[in-house]
Amino acid sequence: MRLVVLALLAPWLLVLAACMQPVSVLQPAGLHPLDATLWDVARAEPITPDTLTERLRTADFAILGETHDNPVHHARQAWLLARLGVAGIAFEMVPEASEEGIQVFLDQGGTRAEIGPAIGWARLGWPDWSMYAPVFAASESAYIAGAGVARLRLTQAMAAGAARAFGTGARAYGLDRPLDTGLRRALQTEMAAAFCDTLTPEMTAGMVEAQRLRGARMAHALRRAAAAGGGRAVLVAGNVHARRGSGVPGYLRASAPETAVLSLGQIEVVEGAESLAAYTEAGLDYDYVWFSNAPTREDPCVELR
């Protein structure tokens, strides 16, 4: 069983919810009526990118979600970061172990646009560095924290639980408390779907624990980025981690309830679902949602199965 779980762990880290398939041809802008719509979920009204920027500036922490292989999402993140003027940025894509090396690299004259090759980006399994380079380069002075969790910790979380894998400080992020039963079931169902229903219930339960660990470690990295930079910080991560309830905002609130956190989800529109109600009725667990067209992708379930 452990060998099977380990074999499945690598594709989960890199292809969770089929969000990292290679880009081929982007759908033309405006193909879907909701493309480029920016929605304030709480106020139930559209806003402009400038308004979004102003509101994100009021938060201690902001989470900028993405679908990893969508270049439009990265262009928007770079645009926002260039205007937010944050003191720190945590990246899901950067291993925590690379954080110190990045600071040394920058101190020695390396540029932010060169960070990817410097940390072995091609071996990390993310989409091409050319998509991410503008995001890293958008803020010239922000401290860069690694929010990526080592595979050893993830396998430990799957076997022994997120709290054990996190170690000292787990209680601060609520990892010592069991998930609400309804939420756990929902996450396991979602995890099973992300793996094309190829996992056993035991495996999905372990994956949820690993996901809890990732959320808590990302929150921890975000706090580290803010402390090292001396001000507000932003997390760049997949949409699943930007969710208010089960994502990083929840772990930040668990550690400090008074913390002001805002999240942006970048949601790809679906053919046949052309009204906003189709998305709001299903639930948008973010403070803001920015809709976009999706790249053309192959079916990830073919290879996974």
Steps between C-alpha positions, in 0.01 A plus 500: 500500500774745589673446167174572320446817699854616430457432132183709497647781706727640230229554237273647766757761592553597139163437338246553777157542348651483152615857526849460362455353155711665227344798324427465130273764345324752721134568432454847351433774753131573532391156377298454820279785630654481848861514380688780684207565740626590848244423770473614862343195663377661824352807331377298201617762253761540228808710573797628304860379533592836652232456767630151572849641546377763744316242708787253508720779639280508810582139592788371710514200270364435152484170316516518121361177363570348162459203273865416460517461124288804411727785383218755536493433873873563530478822300234624740706402805800691364281802432364495855837445668653790309233727652454359850846584632509210748794428729497123451381235256463129570485260206344155505742408221817577698619228737550624854853359481580740213406815690838575654679428172277748318598777740869418450450492123335844503758644740772390261345687210262244352175633357151393588438399141782245543376341822332208324811361332699570817279268707465231232152596384498249215531216753219623725223405259323834462406656164770677303696765690418759234144514640617558857802725445291821468323417828830463686640814337192717562610608847861612516551508875258251658644217707435164330393209720475136397156356571560167331487198733761225479375164379626331816272720712206427271545126522525534877173696504331230294615231740485673839292814451570865424573600860775242540657597167488872579677460833538784749238767440231272355251604765526866401358413158225275633657176383446343843123518444316260269333638192126547502349172377312663214805691383720191518255302290477779245880524475535124460239500224681785327835325537357179354364694201837672450655157464230383261356266765812281500564525877368290786323675792811437711716680247266799469497535879879514498499751216271729699743492792784588263290785363439628852874499559560695181245765598653547845857512367397757239344714772821464699710603197274800441553617856874445458499712182318781681735491798817490289376770265357718774146551371212354302548174311341310213478127427505377141339156489243280334135594531432217744731668753329839458163375625374679806371191678739214433798692365778718639270781626353256752842405635599865528183579694560201727843634592385860542122567479549875464710462186355671192512250212362536147497234232474508122391194305565494127228277362494357151162522331325188378336458162124494543511684834476856375304669779655621825232309691648173377812577704356687799239232568774239512683717753796732459713461812715807439477871572546579132478294183661590167364292215701394197492271202688173534792366297429195287611192694517130446295280730729436803302192601623308196861504619414465870292189445 
